Short mmCIF file of C-alpha atoms in Angstrom, two decimals:
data_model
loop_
_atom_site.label_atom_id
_atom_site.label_comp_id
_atom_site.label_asym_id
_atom_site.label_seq_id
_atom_site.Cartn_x
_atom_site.Cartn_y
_atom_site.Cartn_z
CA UNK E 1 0.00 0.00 0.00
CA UNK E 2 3.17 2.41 0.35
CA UNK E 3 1.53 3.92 3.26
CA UNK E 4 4.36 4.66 6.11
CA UNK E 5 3.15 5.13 9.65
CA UNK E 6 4.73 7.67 11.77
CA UNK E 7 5.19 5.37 14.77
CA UNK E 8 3.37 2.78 16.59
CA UNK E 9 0.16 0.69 15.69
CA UNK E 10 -3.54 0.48 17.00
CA UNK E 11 -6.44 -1.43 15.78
CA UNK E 12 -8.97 0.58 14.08
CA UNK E 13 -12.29 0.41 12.20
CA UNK E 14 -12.26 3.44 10.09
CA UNK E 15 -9.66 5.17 7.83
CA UNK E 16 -9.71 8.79 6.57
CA UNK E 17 -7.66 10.49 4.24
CA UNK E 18 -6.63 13.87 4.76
CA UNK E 19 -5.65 16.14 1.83
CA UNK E 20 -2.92 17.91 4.38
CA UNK E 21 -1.68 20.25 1.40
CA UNK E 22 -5.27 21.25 0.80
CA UNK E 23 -6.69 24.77 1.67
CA UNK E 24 -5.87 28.27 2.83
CA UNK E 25 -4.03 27.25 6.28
CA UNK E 26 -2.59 23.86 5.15
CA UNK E 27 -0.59 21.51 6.37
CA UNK E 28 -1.15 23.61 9.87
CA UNK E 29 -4.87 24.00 10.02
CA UNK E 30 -5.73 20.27 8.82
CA UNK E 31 -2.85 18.60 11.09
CA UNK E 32 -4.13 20.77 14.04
CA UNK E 33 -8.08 19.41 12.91
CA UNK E 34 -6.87 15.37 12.69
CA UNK E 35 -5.03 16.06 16.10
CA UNK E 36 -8.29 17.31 17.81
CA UNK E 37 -10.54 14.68 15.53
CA UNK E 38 -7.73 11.98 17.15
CA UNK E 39 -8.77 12.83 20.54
CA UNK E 40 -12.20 12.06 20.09
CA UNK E 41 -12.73 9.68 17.76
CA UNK E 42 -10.37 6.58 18.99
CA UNK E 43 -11.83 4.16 16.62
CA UNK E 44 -10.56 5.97 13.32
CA UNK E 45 -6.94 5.96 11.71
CA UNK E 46 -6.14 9.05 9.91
CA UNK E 47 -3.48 9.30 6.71
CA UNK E 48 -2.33 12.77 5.95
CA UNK E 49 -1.37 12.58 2.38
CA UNK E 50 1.09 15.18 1.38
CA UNK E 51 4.40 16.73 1.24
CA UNK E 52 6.33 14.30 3.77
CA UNK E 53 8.66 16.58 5.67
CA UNK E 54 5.93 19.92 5.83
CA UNK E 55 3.17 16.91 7.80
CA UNK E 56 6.04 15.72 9.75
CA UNK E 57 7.14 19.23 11.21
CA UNK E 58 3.56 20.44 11.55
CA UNK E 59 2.87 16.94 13.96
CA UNK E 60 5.90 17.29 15.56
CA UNK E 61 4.47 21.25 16.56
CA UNK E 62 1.83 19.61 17.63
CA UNK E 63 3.56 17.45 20.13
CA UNK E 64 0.35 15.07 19.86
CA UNK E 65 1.02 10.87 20.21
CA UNK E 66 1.49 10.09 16.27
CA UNK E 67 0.13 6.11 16.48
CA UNK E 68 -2.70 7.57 15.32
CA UNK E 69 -1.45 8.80 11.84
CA UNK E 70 -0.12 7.12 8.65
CA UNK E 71 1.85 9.56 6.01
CA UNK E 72 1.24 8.99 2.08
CA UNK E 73 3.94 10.66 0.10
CA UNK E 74 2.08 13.18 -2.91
CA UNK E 75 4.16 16.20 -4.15
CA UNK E 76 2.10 18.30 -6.07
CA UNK E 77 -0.83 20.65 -4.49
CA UNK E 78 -3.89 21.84 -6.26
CA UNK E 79 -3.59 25.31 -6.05
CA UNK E 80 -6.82 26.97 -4.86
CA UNK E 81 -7.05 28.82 -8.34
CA UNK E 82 -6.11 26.29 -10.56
CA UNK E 83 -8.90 24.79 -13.38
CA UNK E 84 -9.93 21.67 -12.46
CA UNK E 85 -9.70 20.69 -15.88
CA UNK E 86 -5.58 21.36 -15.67
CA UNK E 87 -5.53 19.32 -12.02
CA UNK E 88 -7.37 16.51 -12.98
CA UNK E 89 -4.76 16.15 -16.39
CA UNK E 90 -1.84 16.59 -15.13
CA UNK E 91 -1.66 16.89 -11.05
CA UNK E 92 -2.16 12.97 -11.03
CA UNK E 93 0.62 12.93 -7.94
CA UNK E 94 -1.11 15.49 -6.04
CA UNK E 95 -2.43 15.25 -2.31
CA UNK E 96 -5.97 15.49 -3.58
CA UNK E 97 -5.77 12.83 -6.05
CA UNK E 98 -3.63 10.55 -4.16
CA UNK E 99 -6.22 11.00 -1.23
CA UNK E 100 -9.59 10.48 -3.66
CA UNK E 101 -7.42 7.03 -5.08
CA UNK E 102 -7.20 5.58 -1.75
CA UNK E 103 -10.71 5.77 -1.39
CA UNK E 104 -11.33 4.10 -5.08
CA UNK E 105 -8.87 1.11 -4.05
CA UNK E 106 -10.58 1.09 -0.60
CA UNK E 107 -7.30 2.09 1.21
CA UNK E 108 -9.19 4.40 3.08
CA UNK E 109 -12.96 4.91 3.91
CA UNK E 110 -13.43 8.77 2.95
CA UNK E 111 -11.30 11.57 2.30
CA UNK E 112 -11.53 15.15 3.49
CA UNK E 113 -10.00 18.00 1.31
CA UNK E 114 -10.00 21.87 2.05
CA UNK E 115 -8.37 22.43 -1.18
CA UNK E 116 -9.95 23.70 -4.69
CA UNK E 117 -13.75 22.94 -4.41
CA UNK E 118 -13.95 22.53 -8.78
CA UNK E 119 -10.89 20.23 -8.83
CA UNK E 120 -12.19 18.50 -6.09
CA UNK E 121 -15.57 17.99 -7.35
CA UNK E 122 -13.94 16.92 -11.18
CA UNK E 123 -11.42 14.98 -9.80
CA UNK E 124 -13.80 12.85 -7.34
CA UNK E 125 -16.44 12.44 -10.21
CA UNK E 126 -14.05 11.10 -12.57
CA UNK E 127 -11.95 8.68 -10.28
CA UNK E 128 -14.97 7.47 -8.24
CA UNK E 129 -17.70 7.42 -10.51
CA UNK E 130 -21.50 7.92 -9.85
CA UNK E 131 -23.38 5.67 -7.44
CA UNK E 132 -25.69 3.70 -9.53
CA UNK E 133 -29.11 5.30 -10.51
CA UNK E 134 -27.69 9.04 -9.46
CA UNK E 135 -26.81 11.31 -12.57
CA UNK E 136 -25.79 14.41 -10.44
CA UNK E 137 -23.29 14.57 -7.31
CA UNK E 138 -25.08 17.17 -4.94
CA UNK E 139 -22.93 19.70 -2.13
CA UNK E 140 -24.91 18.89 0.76
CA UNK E 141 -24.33 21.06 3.84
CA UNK E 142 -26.33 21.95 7.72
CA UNK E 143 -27.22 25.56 8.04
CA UNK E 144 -28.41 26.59 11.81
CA UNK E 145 -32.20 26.43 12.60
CA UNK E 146 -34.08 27.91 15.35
CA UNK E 147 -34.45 23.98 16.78
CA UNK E 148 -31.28 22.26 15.39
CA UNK E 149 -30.20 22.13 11.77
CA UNK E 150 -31.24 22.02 8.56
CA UNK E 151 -29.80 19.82 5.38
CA UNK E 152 -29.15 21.66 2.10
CA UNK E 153 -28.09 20.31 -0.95
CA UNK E 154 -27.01 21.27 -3.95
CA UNK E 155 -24.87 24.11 -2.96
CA UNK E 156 -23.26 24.55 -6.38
CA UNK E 157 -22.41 21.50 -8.04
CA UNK E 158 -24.84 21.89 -10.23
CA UNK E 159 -26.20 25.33 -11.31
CA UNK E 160 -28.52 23.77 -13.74
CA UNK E 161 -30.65 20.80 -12.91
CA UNK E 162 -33.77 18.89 -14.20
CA UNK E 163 -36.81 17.38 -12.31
CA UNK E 164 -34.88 13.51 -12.38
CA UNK E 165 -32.11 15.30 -10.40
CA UNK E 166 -33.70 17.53 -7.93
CA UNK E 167 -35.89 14.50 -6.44
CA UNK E 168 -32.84 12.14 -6.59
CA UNK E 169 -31.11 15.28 -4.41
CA UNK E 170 -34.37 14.81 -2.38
CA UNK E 171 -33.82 10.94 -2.26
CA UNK E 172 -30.20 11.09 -0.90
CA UNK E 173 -31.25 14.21 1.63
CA UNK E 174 -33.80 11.94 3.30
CA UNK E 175 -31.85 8.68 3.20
CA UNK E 176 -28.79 10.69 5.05
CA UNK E 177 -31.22 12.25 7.19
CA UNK E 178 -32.76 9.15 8.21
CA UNK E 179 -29.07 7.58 8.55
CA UNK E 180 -27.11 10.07 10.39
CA UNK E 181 -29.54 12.46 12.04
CA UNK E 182 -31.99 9.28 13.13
CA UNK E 183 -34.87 10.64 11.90
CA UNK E 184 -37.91 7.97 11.24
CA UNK E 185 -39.80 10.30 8.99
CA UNK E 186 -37.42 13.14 8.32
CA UNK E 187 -38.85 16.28 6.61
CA UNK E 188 -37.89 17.40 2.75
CA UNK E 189 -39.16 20.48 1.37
CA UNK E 190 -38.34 21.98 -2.35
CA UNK E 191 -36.84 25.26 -2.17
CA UNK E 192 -39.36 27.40 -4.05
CA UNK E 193 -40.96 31.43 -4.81
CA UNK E 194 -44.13 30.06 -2.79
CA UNK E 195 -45.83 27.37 -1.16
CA UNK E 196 -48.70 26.98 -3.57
CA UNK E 197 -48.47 24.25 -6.13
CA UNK E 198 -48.99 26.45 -9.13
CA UNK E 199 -45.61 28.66 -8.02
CA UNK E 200 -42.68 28.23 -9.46
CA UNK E 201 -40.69 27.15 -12.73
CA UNK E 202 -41.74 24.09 -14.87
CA UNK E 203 -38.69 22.27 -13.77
CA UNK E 204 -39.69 22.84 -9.93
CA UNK E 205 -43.48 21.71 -10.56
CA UNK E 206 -42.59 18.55 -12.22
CA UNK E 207 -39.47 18.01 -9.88
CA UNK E 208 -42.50 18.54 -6.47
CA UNK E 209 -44.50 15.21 -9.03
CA UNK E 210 -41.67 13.17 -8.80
CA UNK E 211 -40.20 13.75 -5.01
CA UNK E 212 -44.01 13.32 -3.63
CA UNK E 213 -44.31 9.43 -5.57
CA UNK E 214 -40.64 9.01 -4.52
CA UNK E 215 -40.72 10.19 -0.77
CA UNK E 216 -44.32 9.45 0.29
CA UNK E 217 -45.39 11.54 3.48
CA UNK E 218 -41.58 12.48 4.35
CA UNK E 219 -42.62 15.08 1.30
CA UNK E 220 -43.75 18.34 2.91
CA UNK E 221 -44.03 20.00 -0.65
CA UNK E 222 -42.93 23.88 -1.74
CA UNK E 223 -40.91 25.73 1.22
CA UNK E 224 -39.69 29.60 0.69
CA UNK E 225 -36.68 30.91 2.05
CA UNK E 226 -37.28 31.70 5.26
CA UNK E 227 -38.59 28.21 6.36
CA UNK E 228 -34.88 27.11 6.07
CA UNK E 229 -33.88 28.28 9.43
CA UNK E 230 -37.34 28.05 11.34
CA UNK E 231 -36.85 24.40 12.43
CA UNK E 232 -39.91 22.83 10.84
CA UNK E 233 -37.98 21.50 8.08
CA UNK E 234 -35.43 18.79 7.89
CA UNK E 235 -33.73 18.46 4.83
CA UNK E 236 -34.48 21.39 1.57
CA UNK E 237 -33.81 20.83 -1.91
CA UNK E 238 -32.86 22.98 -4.59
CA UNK E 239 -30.69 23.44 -7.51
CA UNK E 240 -26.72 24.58 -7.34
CA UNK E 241 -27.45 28.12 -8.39
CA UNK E 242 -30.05 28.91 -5.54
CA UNK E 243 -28.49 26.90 -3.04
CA UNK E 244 -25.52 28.29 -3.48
CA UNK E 245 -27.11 32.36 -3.62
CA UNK E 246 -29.24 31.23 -0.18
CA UNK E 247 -26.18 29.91 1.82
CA UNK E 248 -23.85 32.94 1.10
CA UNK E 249 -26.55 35.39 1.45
CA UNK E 250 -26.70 33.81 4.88
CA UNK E 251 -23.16 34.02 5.87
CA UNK E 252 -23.66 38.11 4.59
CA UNK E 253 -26.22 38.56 6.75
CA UNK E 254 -24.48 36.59 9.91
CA UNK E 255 -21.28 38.80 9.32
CA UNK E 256 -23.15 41.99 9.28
CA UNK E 257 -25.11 41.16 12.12
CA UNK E 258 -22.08 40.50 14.11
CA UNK E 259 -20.18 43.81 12.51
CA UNK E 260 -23.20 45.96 13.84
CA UNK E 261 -23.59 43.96 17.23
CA UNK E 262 -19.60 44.63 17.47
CA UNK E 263 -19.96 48.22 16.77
CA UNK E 264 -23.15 48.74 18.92
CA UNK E 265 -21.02 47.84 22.04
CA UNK E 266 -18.02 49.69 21.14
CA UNK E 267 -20.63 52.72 21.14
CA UNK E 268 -19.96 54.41 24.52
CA UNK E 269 -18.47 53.97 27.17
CA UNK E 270 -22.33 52.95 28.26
CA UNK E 271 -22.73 49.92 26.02
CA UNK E 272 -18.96 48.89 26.77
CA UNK E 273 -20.16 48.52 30.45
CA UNK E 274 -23.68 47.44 29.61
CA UNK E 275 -21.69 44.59 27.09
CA UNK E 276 -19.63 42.70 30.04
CA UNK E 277 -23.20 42.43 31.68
CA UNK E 278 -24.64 40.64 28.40
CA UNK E 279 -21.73 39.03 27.32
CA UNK E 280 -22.35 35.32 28.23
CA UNK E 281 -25.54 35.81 26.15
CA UNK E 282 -23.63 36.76 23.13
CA UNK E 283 -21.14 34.49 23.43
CA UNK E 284 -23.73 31.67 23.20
CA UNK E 285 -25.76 33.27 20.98
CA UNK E 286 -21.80 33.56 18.52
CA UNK E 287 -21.92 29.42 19.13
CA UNK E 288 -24.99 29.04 18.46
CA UNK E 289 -24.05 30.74 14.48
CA UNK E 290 -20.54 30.20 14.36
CA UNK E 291 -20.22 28.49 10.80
CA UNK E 292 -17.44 26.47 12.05
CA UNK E 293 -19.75 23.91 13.56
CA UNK E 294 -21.42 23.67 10.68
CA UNK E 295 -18.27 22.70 8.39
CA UNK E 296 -17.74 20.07 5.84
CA UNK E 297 -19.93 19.71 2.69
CA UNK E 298 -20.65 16.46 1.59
CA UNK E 299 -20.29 15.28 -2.23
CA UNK E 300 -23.61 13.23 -2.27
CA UNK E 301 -23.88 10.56 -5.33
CA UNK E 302 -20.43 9.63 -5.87
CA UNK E 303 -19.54 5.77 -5.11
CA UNK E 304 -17.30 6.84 -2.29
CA UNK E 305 -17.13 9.03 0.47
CA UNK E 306 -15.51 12.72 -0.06
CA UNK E 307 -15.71 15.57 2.41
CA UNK E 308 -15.14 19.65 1.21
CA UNK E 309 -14.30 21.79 3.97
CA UNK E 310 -14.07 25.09 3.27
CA UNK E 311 -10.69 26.51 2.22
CA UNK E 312 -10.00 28.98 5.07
CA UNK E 313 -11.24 26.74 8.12
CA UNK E 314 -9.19 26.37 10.90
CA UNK E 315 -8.47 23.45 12.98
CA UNK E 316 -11.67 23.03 14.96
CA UNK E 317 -13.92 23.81 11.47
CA UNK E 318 -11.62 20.89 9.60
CA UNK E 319 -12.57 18.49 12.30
CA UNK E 320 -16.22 19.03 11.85
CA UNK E 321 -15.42 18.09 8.70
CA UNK E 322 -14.04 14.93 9.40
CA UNK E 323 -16.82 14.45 11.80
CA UNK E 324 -18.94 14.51 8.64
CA UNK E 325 -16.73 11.58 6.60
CA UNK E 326 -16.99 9.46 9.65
CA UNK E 327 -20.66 9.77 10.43
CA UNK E 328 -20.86 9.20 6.16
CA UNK E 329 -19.12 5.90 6.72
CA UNK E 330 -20.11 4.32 9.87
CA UNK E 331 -23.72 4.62 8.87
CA UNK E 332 -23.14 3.38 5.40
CA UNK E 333 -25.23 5.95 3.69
CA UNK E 334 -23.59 5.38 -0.01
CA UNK E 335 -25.10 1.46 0.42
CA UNK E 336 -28.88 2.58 1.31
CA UNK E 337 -28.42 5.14 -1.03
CA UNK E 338 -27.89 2.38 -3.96
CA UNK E 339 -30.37 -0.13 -2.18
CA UNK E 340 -33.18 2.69 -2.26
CA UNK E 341 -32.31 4.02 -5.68
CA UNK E 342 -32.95 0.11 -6.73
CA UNK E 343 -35.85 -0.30 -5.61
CA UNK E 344 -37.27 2.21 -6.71
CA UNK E 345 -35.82 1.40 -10.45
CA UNK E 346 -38.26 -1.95 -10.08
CA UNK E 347 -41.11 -0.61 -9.08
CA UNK E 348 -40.93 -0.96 -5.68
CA UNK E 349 -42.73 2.50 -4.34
CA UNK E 350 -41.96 4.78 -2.15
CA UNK E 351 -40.07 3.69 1.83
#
């Protein structure tokens, strides 16, 4: 397998690449997450594919027990810019691609990458293939909710999409919800203008059709925007290009709510006194939002588990991340995913 371990050797159930050259902050950032992800997850192995002598200075900073980590040897690096087109021809050595093999050849259960989200996507889709009866691979994300979180997806892997995708999206949102969250009758809504049946595009009315025959009474119907974050929803579908619009618009408004709050207290020397009397408040109120927690976008539909987390996170954000891989992979969602796409290919109805 050319895979060297760094010292010692523990048994283990699950194995995760990491793309350690991947992302704003790498190898630091990622090293720091797998460190922290170590601590708390004793039944997984981690292999930090990269530049050998940058991982090995970064764990030795880290001054963590390394009989938890393997090293893979890759020397190129995706660069955050580059065309995914150019990576996936000729960066066929780098960290990503190394990392996205081992999961083809079943070296290692998932990967997680911070790197180039396009190259990442290309690359993966290519290597790994499709899942069997999915078309589309869909970014699937949580965004806060006034009871929990709620599951998005697509977030931009697709910015066009027809009726056959958006209800297999809808498919794979329920089946993880059901899988990871432990939901009996999770909740799927389709992103929409309106409520009403007669709203929205062609592509959106015959796309509700479909997801109602395929999802039975776990089909809500039409949500609006704002339903997203009330808490009454558990999983909402839409295409790439809205997905993608709705979540940044969010993180907009979350920044400028924080820049105001910030400036509010900073105000007078009044609401600099009156802030150290609400300041446990806030600061649960800042967990309760911070988009760390909520890090690690899943690449639903491809035959193999792969984790984006987003380019600039730091080391607690990158082990949410991994959290995601390993609660992909311990409750096998790619194999009910294919089981429920094949029975519904003969006829079988809805769960």
């Amino acid at each position: 397998m050319n895979l060297k371990k760094v010292s010692g050797s523990s048994q283990v159930d699950i194995r995760i690449a990491l793309d350690a050259m991947g992302g704003d902050h790498a190898p630091a950032s990622i090293i720091e997450g797998a460190v922290q992800a170590a601590l708390e997850f004793p039944d997984t192995r981690f292999i930090l594919v990269g530049r050998e002598e940058c991982i090995v200075a970064e764990l030795e900073k880290s001054g963590c027990r390394r009989d938890r980590f393997e090293i893979r040897g890759a020397l190129e690096v995706v660069g955050m810019g580059e065309e995914p087109a150019q990576a996936l021809r000729f960066k066929k050595n780098s960290s990503m691609r190394v990392g996205i093999d081992m999961v083809k050849s079943g070296e290692a259960d998932a990967l997680v990458s911070a790197g180039n989200t396009g190259a990442l996507m290309a690359t993966a889709r290519f290597v790994l293939r499709m899942l069997p009866g999915i078309d589309r691979p869909a970014i699937a994300t949580y965004v806060p909710s006034k009871t929990g979180k709620t599951l998005m997806l697509d977030l931009g892997a697709n910015v066009e999409c027809g009726a056959k995708n958006l209800c297999q999206f809808a498919i794979m949102g329920k089946i993880y919800a059901t899988q990871v969250l432990h939901l009996p009758q999770p909740r799927v809504g389709l992103l929409n203008v309106g409520e009403e049946e007669v709203k929205g595009t062609g592509v959106v009315k015959e796309a509700a059709e479909l997801i109602r025959k395929a999802l039975g009474g776990s089909f809500v119907g039409n949500v609006e925007g704002t339903d997203i974050y009330e808490g009454h929803i558990d999983v909402v579908v839409c295409d790439g290009f809205v997905g993608n619009i709705s979540l940044k618009s969010s993180e907009g408004v979350v920044r400028m709510v924080s820049h105001f709050l910030k400036e509010s207290m900073n105000y007078s020397l009044w609401s600099r006194i009156g802030y150290l009397a609400v300041r446990p408040a806030l600061n649960r109120f800042k967990q309760k939002i911070d988009p760390r927690k909520y890090n690690g976008a899943m690449l639903l539909g491809l035959d193999g588990v792969v984790v984006k987390s987003h380019g600039s996170a730091d080391g607690y954000a990158f082990s949410q991340a991994i959290r995601v891989a390993r609660d992909l992979t311990i409750n096998k969602v790619n194999q009910t995913i294919k089981t429920h796409i094949a029975l519904l290919n003969n006829g079988k109805g809805t769960e």
